[in-house]
Coordinates of C-alpha atoms and ligand atoms in Angstrom, one line a residue:
M1 CA 64.2 -6.3 5.1
V2 CA 67.0 -5.7 2.0
A3 CA 66.1 -2.7 0.2
L4 CA 65.9 -2.8 -3.4
V5 CA 68.4 -0.4 -4.9
P6 CA 67.4 0.2 -8.6
I7 CA 70.4 -0.3 -10.7
R8 CA 71.5 1.9 -13.0
K9 CA 73.7 2.5 -16.0
P10 CA 76.3 4.8 -15.8
A11 CA 75.1 8.0 -17.5
R12 CA 77.0 8.4 -20.9
G13 CA 76.0 12.2 -21.5
I14 CA 78.3 14.4 -22.2
P15 CA 79.6 16.2 -19.1
R16 CA 78.1 19.6 -18.0
P17 CA 80.3 21.6 -16.5
L18 CA 79.3 24.9 -14.4
R19 CA 81.4 27.1 -16.0
P20 CA 80.6 26.4 -20.3
N21 CA 83.9 25.9 -22.3
L22 CA 83.6 29.1 -24.5
R23 CA 84.9 27.2 -27.2
G24 CA 81.8 25.3 -27.6
L25 CA 79.4 28.5 -27.5
T26 CA 77.6 30.2 -30.9
R27 CA 78.5 33.7 -31.3
I28 CA 75.0 34.1 -30.3
Q29 CA 75.1 31.9 -27.5
L30 CA 78.4 34.0 -26.6
E31 CA 76.2 37.0 -26.6
T32 CA 73.7 36.2 -23.9
F33 CA 76.6 34.9 -22.4
V34 CA 78.4 37.9 -21.8
T35 CA 75.7 40.3 -21.8
S36 CA 73.5 38.2 -19.6
K37 CA 76.2 36.8 -17.2
L38 CA 79.0 38.8 -17.2
G39 CA 77.1 41.9 -17.8
A40 CA 79.1 43.5 -20.4
P41 CA 78.1 45.2 -23.5
R42 CA 77.3 42.9 -26.3
F43 CA 80.2 44.0 -28.5
R44 CA 82.8 42.2 -26.0
A45 CA 81.2 38.9 -27.6
D46 CA 82.7 39.2 -30.7
Q47 CA 86.3 40.6 -29.3
I48 CA 85.9 37.5 -26.9
F49 CA 85.0 35.3 -29.8
E50 CA 87.8 36.5 -31.9
W51 CA 90.2 35.7 -29.2
V52 CA 88.8 32.5 -28.8
H53 CA 89.0 31.0 -32.5
R54 CA 91.1 33.7 -34.1
H55 CA 93.8 33.7 -32.0
R56 CA 93.1 30.5 -30.1
A57 CA 93.7 31.6 -26.8
S58 CA 93.8 29.4 -24.3
D59 CA 93.8 31.8 -21.2
V60 CA 92.2 35.0 -20.4
H61 CA 95.4 37.5 -19.6
E62 CA 96.1 37.0 -23.6
M63 CA 92.9 39.0 -24.4
T64 CA 94.2 42.3 -23.9
N65 CA 91.8 44.7 -25.3
L66 CA 89.3 43.6 -22.9
P67 CA 89.4 45.6 -19.2
K68 CA 91.1 43.9 -16.3
P69 CA 87.9 43.6 -14.6
L70 CA 85.9 41.7 -17.7
R71 CA 88.9 39.0 -17.8
S72 CA 89.0 38.4 -14.1
L73 CA 84.6 37.8 -14.6
I74 CA 85.4 36.0 -17.4
D75 CA 88.2 33.6 -15.5
E76 CA 85.4 32.9 -13.1
H77 CA 82.4 32.2 -14.8
A78 CA 84.0 30.6 -18.0
D79 CA 86.2 27.4 -19.2
L80 CA 89.0 27.8 -21.8
R81 CA 91.2 25.0 -21.8
R82 CA 91.7 22.8 -24.6
L83 CA 92.2 19.3 -25.3
E84 CA 95.3 18.1 -24.2
R85 CA 97.9 16.7 -27.2
H86 CA 98.5 13.0 -26.5
G87 CA 100.3 11.8 -29.4
D88 CA 101.3 13.1 -33.1
F89 CA 101.9 10.6 -35.6
V90 CA 103.2 11.4 -39.2
A91 CA 102.6 8.5 -42.2
R92 CA 104.6 8.0 -45.0
D93 CA 102.0 9.9 -47.1
G94 CA 102.0 13.0 -45.1
T95 CA 98.8 12.1 -43.3
R96 CA 99.1 13.0 -39.6
K97 CA 97.2 11.3 -36.9
L98 CA 96.2 13.4 -33.7
R99 CA 95.5 11.7 -30.7
L100 CA 93.7 14.1 -28.0
R101 CA 92.8 13.5 -24.2
T102 CA 89.3 14.9 -23.3
L103 CA 89.1 16.8 -19.7
D104 CA 87.9 13.7 -18.3
G105 CA 90.2 11.4 -19.1
H106 CA 89.2 9.6 -22.8
Y107 CA 91.2 9.6 -25.9
I108 CA 90.0 10.8 -29.8
E109 CA 91.5 10.8 -32.5
S110 CA 91.3 13.0 -35.6
V111 CA 93.3 12.9 -39.3
L112 CA 94.6 15.7 -41.3
I113 CA 95.0 14.8 -44.6
P114 CA 96.7 16.6 -47.1
N115 CA 94.7 17.2 -50.4
D116 CA 97.3 19.5 -52.8
Q117 CA 100.6 21.4 -51.8
R118 CA 98.3 23.7 -49.9
G119 CA 95.2 22.3 -48.4
F120 CA 94.2 20.1 -46.0
T121 CA 91.6 17.7 -45.1
L122 CA 90.7 16.8 -41.6
C123 CA 88.7 14.2 -40.4
V124 CA 87.1 14.9 -37.1
S125 CA 85.5 12.3 -34.3
S126 CA 82.2 13.0 -32.7
Q127 CA 81.8 10.6 -29.8
V128 CA 84.3 8.7 -28.0
G129 CA 83.6 5.5 -29.5
C130 CA 80.6 4.6 -30.8
S131 CA 77.6 2.6 -30.7
M132 CA 77.0 1.5 -34.2
T133 CA 78.9 -1.8 -34.0
C134 CA 79.6 -1.9 -37.9
R135 CA 81.5 -5.1 -38.5
F136 CA 84.4 -3.8 -40.4
C137 CA 85.1 -0.5 -38.5
A138 CA 87.6 -1.0 -35.2
T139 CA 86.3 2.2 -33.4
A140 CA 83.3 -0.4 -33.2
S141 CA 85.6 -2.3 -31.3
L142 CA 85.7 0.1 -28.2
T143 CA 83.0 0.7 -25.5
F144 CA 80.6 3.7 -26.5
E145 CA 81.9 6.0 -23.9
R146 CA 79.7 9.4 -24.0
S147 CA 79.3 12.0 -27.1
L148 CA 81.6 14.8 -27.4
A149 CA 80.8 18.9 -26.6
A150 CA 80.7 21.1 -29.1
W151 CA 83.6 23.0 -27.8
E152 CA 85.6 19.2 -27.9
I153 CA 84.8 19.0 -32.1
V154 CA 85.5 22.8 -32.5
D155 CA 89.2 22.3 -30.4
Q156 CA 89.9 19.3 -32.9
I157 CA 89.5 21.5 -35.7
E158 CA 91.3 24.8 -34.1
Q159 CA 94.3 22.1 -33.0
A160 CA 94.7 21.1 -36.6
Q161 CA 95.1 24.7 -37.6
D162 CA 97.8 25.3 -34.7
L163 CA 99.7 22.7 -36.9
L164 CA 98.9 24.1 -39.9
E165 CA 100.0 27.9 -38.8
Q166 CA 102.7 26.6 -36.8
A167 CA 104.1 24.4 -40.4
S168 CA 103.4 27.6 -42.1
Q169 CA 105.6 29.9 -39.8
R170 CA 108.3 26.7 -40.1
E171 CA 108.2 27.9 -44.1
G172 CA 109.9 31.1 -43.0
R173 CA 106.8 33.2 -43.7
D174 CA 105.8 35.8 -41.7
H175 CA 102.4 34.6 -40.1
G176 CA 101.3 36.4 -36.8
R177 CA 98.4 34.2 -35.3
S178 CA 96.5 37.0 -35.7
D179 CA 96.7 36.9 -39.1
D180 CA 93.8 35.3 -41.4
P181 CA 93.9 31.4 -42.0
E182 CA 93.2 32.3 -45.6
S183 CA 96.5 33.4 -46.1
W184 CA 99.1 30.8 -44.3
P185 CA 100.5 28.7 -47.2
Y186 CA 99.2 25.0 -45.6
R187 CA 95.6 25.8 -44.6
L188 CA 92.9 23.9 -43.6
S189 CA 90.1 23.4 -46.6
N190 CA 87.8 20.7 -45.5
V191 CA 86.4 19.2 -42.3
V192 CA 85.1 15.9 -42.3
Y193 CA 82.8 14.7 -39.6
M194 CA 83.8 10.9 -40.2
G195 CA 86.4 9.8 -37.7
M196 CA 85.2 8.3 -34.4
G197 CA 81.5 8.0 -33.4
E198 CA 78.2 8.6 -35.5
P199 CA 77.7 12.1 -36.1
L200 CA 74.2 12.2 -36.3
H201 CA 74.0 10.4 -33.0
N202 CA 75.2 13.9 -31.4
F203 CA 73.5 16.2 -33.9
I204 CA 72.8 19.5 -31.7
P205 CA 76.9 19.4 -30.4
V206 CA 78.1 18.8 -34.0
K207 CA 75.5 21.3 -35.2
A208 CA 76.8 23.8 -33.0
S209 CA 80.4 23.0 -34.2
V210 CA 79.5 23.5 -37.9
E211 CA 78.2 26.9 -36.9
I212 CA 81.3 27.5 -34.6
V213 CA 84.0 26.9 -36.9
T214 CA 82.3 28.3 -40.3
D215 CA 81.9 31.9 -38.2
P216 CA 83.5 34.5 -40.2
K217 CA 85.1 36.2 -37.5
G218 CA 86.8 32.0 -36.0
A219 CA 88.2 29.5 -38.2
A220 CA 85.8 30.8 -40.9
I221 CA 86.2 27.3 -43.0
T222 CA 83.6 27.2 -45.5
A223 CA 80.1 25.3 -45.0
R224 CA 80.2 23.8 -48.3
R225 CA 83.7 22.1 -47.5
I226 CA 82.4 20.5 -44.7
T227 CA 80.6 16.6 -44.7
I228 CA 78.8 14.7 -41.9
S229 CA 78.8 11.1 -42.3
T230 CA 76.3 8.8 -41.1
S231 CA 75.7 4.9 -41.5
G232 CA 71.8 5.6 -41.9
L233 CA 70.2 6.6 -38.6
V234 CA 66.9 6.9 -40.4
P235 CA 65.2 9.3 -38.1
A236 CA 68.2 11.3 -37.3
I237 CA 68.7 11.9 -41.5
E238 CA 64.8 13.1 -41.2
R239 CA 65.7 15.4 -38.5
F240 CA 68.5 16.6 -40.8
S241 CA 66.9 17.4 -43.6
R242 CA 63.9 19.4 -41.3
D243 CA 67.4 21.6 -40.2
P244 CA 69.0 24.3 -41.8
L245 CA 72.1 23.0 -41.7
S246 CA 71.4 20.5 -44.4
A247 CA 70.9 23.1 -46.5
Q248 CA 74.8 24.0 -45.8
V249 CA 77.1 20.9 -45.4
G250 CA 77.2 17.9 -47.5
L251 CA 76.0 14.6 -45.9
A252 CA 77.7 11.3 -47.0
V253 CA 75.8 8.2 -46.7
S254 CA 77.8 5.0 -45.6
L255 CA 75.8 2.4 -47.8
N256 CA 78.3 -0.3 -47.9
A257 CA 76.5 -3.2 -49.1
T258 CA 73.5 -3.4 -52.1
T259 CA 71.2 -6.3 -50.5
D260 CA 69.7 -6.3 -46.9
D261 CA 70.8 -9.7 -46.2
V262 CA 74.6 -8.3 -46.5
R263 CA 74.3 -4.9 -45.1
D264 CA 72.1 -6.3 -41.9
D265 CA 75.6 -8.6 -41.4
V266 CA 78.1 -5.7 -41.6
M267 CA 75.8 -3.1 -40.6
P268 CA 73.6 -4.2 -37.9
I269 CA 71.7 -0.6 -38.0
N270 CA 69.8 -2.2 -40.9
L271 CA 68.1 -4.4 -39.1
K272 CA 66.7 -1.4 -37.5
W273 CA 66.3 0.6 -40.5
P274 CA 66.7 -1.2 -43.7
L275 CA 67.8 0.0 -47.8
L276 CA 64.6 0.7 -48.6
A277 CA 64.1 3.3 -45.5
L278 CA 67.3 4.6 -45.7
L279 CA 67.1 5.2 -49.6
N280 CA 63.5 7.0 -48.8
A281 CA 65.1 9.2 -45.7
V282 CA 67.7 10.2 -48.3
R283 CA 65.1 11.1 -51.0
A284 CA 63.5 13.5 -48.2
L285 CA 66.5 16.0 -48.2
P286 CA 66.3 19.6 -49.4
D287 CA 66.9 19.3 -53.3
A288 CA 70.4 21.2 -53.4
R289 CA 71.7 18.6 -50.8
R290 CA 70.3 15.6 -52.6
R291 CA 72.2 16.9 -55.7
D292 CA 75.3 17.1 -53.6
L293 CA 75.1 13.6 -52.0
T294 CA 78.1 11.1 -51.4
F295 CA 77.4 7.8 -51.0
E296 CA 80.5 5.6 -49.6
Y297 CA 81.1 2.2 -50.1
V298 CA 83.4 -0.2 -48.4
L299 CA 85.0 -2.8 -50.8
L300 CA 84.9 -6.3 -48.5
S301 CA 86.5 -8.7 -50.3
E302 CA 83.9 -11.6 -51.6
V303 CA 81.0 -9.9 -49.0
N304 CA 80.1 -7.2 -51.2
D305 CA 82.6 -6.6 -54.2
F306 CA 80.4 -8.7 -56.9
E307 CA 80.2 -7.4 -60.0
D308 CA 76.1 -7.9 -59.3
D309 CA 76.8 -5.6 -56.5
A310 CA 78.0 -3.2 -58.8
H311 CA 74.8 -3.3 -60.8
R312 CA 72.7 -3.3 -57.7
L313 CA 74.4 -0.1 -56.5
A314 CA 73.5 1.6 -60.0
D315 CA 70.0 0.9 -59.4
L316 CA 69.7 1.7 -56.2
V317 CA 71.0 5.2 -56.3
R318 CA 70.8 6.0 -59.7
E319 CA 68.0 8.6 -59.2
F320 CA 70.3 10.6 -57.0
D321 CA 73.0 13.4 -58.5
C322 CA 75.2 11.7 -56.4
H323 CA 78.8 10.5 -56.2
I324 CA 80.2 7.2 -54.6
N325 CA 83.6 7.0 -52.9
V326 CA 84.7 3.5 -53.2
I327 CA 87.0 2.6 -50.1
P328 CA 89.1 -0.7 -50.4
F329 CA 88.8 -1.8 -47.1
N330 CA 91.1 -1.1 -44.7
P331 CA 92.4 -3.7 -42.5
H332 CA 92.5 -4.1 -38.8
P333 CA 92.9 -6.6 -36.2
H334 CA 89.1 -6.2 -35.0
A335 CA 87.3 -7.6 -38.3
P336 CA 87.1 -10.7 -40.0
Y337 CA 86.9 -9.0 -43.7
K338 CA 89.8 -8.9 -46.1
R339 CA 90.6 -6.1 -48.9
P340 CA 89.9 -7.1 -52.0
S341 CA 92.5 -8.1 -54.9
S342 CA 93.0 -5.2 -57.6
N343 CA 91.6 -7.1 -60.1
R344 CA 88.1 -7.4 -58.2
V345 CA 88.2 -3.5 -56.9
R346 CA 88.6 -2.6 -61.0
R347 CA 86.0 -5.1 -62.1
F348 CA 83.9 -3.5 -59.4
M349 CA 84.9 0.3 -60.7
D350 CA 84.6 -0.9 -64.7
V351 CA 80.8 -1.9 -63.9
A352 CA 79.6 1.1 -61.6
K353 CA 81.3 3.5 -64.2
R354 CA 79.9 1.7 -67.1
R355 CA 76.5 1.8 -65.5
G356 CA 77.2 5.7 -65.6
L357 CA 78.1 6.1 -61.5
R358 CA 80.3 8.9 -60.5
V359 CA 82.5 6.8 -58.3
Y360 CA 86.3 7.5 -57.2
L361 CA 88.2 4.9 -55.6
R362 CA 89.5 6.4 -52.5
T363 CA 93.3 5.1 -51.7
P364 CA 94.3 4.4 -48.3
R365 CA 95.5 7.7 -46.5
G366 CA 97.7 7.0 -42.8
D367 CA 97.3 3.2 -43.0
D368 CA 100.7 3.0 -41.7
I369 CA 100.0 4.7 -38.8
G370 CA 96.3 3.2 -38.2
A371 CA 94.7 6.5 -39.3
A372 CA 92.8 5.1 -42.5
C373 CA 89.3 5.1 -42.6
G374 CA 87.7 2.9 -40.1
Q375 CA 91.3 2.3 -38.2
L376 CA 90.5 4.7 -35.6
A377 CA 90.9 3.0 -32.1
L378 CA 93.3 3.0 -29.3
E379 CA 94.7 0.4 -27.4
G380 CA 93.6 -0.5 -24.4
E381 CA 90.6 -1.1 -22.8
S382 CA 87.3 1.4 -23.2
G383 CA 89.3 4.0 -25.6
Q384 CA 92.1 4.5 -23.2
A385 CA 95.4 5.2 -24.8
P386 CA 98.6 3.4 -23.2
A387 CA 100.2 6.1 -20.9
A388 CA 103.8 5.4 -22.5
P389 CA 104.9 8.0 -24.6
L390 CA 104.0 7.9 -28.6
E391 CA 106.6 7.8 -31.0
E392 CA 106.0 8.3 -35.0
G393 CA 104.9 5.8 -37.0
R394 CA 103.7 3.5 -34.9
T395 CA 100.6 1.3 -35.9
T396 CA 97.4 1.0 -33.5
Ligands
LIG401 N1 79.9 6.7 -38.6 C1 80.0 7.5 -39.5 C2 81.2 8.4 -39.9 C3 82.2 7.2 -39.3 S1 82.8 5.8 -40.2 C4 79.6 6.5 -41.1 O1 79.4 5.5 -40.8 O2 79.6 6.8 -41.8 C5 83.6 7.1 -41.7 C6 83.7 5.9 -42.8 O3 85.0 5.1 -42.9 C7 82.5 5.4 -43.2 O4 81.8 5.7 -44.3 C8 82.6 3.9 -42.9 O5 81.6 2.6 -44.2 C9 84.1 4.0 -43.4 N2 85.1 2.2 -43.2 C10 84.9 2.1 -41.4 N3 85.4 1.6 -41.5 C11 85.6 1.4 -42.2 C12 87.4 0.3 -42.9 N4 88.4 -1.0 -42.3 N5 88.0 0.3 -44.1 C13 87.6 1.4 -45.1 N6 86.3 2.2 -44.3 C14 85.8 1.9 -43.4

């Protein structure tokens, strides 16, 4: 008789290595690890945290103020490896796309965008691929592989800081690795969870990553300058609302349509949680967060960019004290849409402004290197980048 073997879908979980990567432990978690696993006094946790996040050490032997036996214990019980840099593209407008390889061989991208002379915004990925299947987004064309671990999100931010620190040093200023990032000529001022993936689909690691990078003993990014963007996962927004994190970081909601018909079509998540449910969930956010909310609206030519859309948008969001980022569609080969003409964009903006909305037109950044919103997708199958070396300025 043939035995029936249940066929299981491959696990999509985050790998759980036996030795935790110290980059993904919050300071409290690190204290527990140091005292219970390593049997060392609590104050060592602060020292290790600073080595990992301030000096961005990738080898325990760099931790010179720790006793040698403790360093050996760390070596034995913990992991300090980082993501491997696998490509660095620089766009004409100064935007930089970093391609990073995870330890299990997946590729992710983050985008470093200059804001002004000193400050940069980093757009980080929260998953390998995405399961949201938005029809205008290139990442949706990749297979969803897995969510990222907290340390993999933290390391995207810290690798960007490495780059900014190096650039600061190149400017001829004396900035040692131990210096306070606040004093660098170039610094990371904002972090947006708007890269590959749906951050609210990976809530616990995303939350831990925020806790780690906002820690004053680490990267010390100001929580108010962090924004988490969601495609509209209603139960996840409700969970976020109940979590203290929602009082700290900003929330951006990708609205992208003003009727269920159109939103069903461009964002299939709407079939499950339509506009009314989405706006109800947003209404339940803590007061402070509701007062400081962003809606994103990708303009797709002759799909959602009619003057009537601008009127309906005003009706939908006017109760919120929000601002709206209008992003003309960034084209890529995987989507059946067109960027609207500048006339259509202007008309949409004019109506929205006349209706009293705080609308900001987002110009594409780094679109010549496939780094603009919705262009993050890797060549080859299942999110694998080509093995060939990556030259600057190649379009993905
Ligand atoms: N999953 C999250 C974060 C990633 S998408 C979310 O949906 O919010 C980040 C933003 O880029 C979203 O507002 C999305 O609507 C926008 N976007 C995606 N593809 C785009 C494209 N091709 N052109 C312009 N904006 C795009």
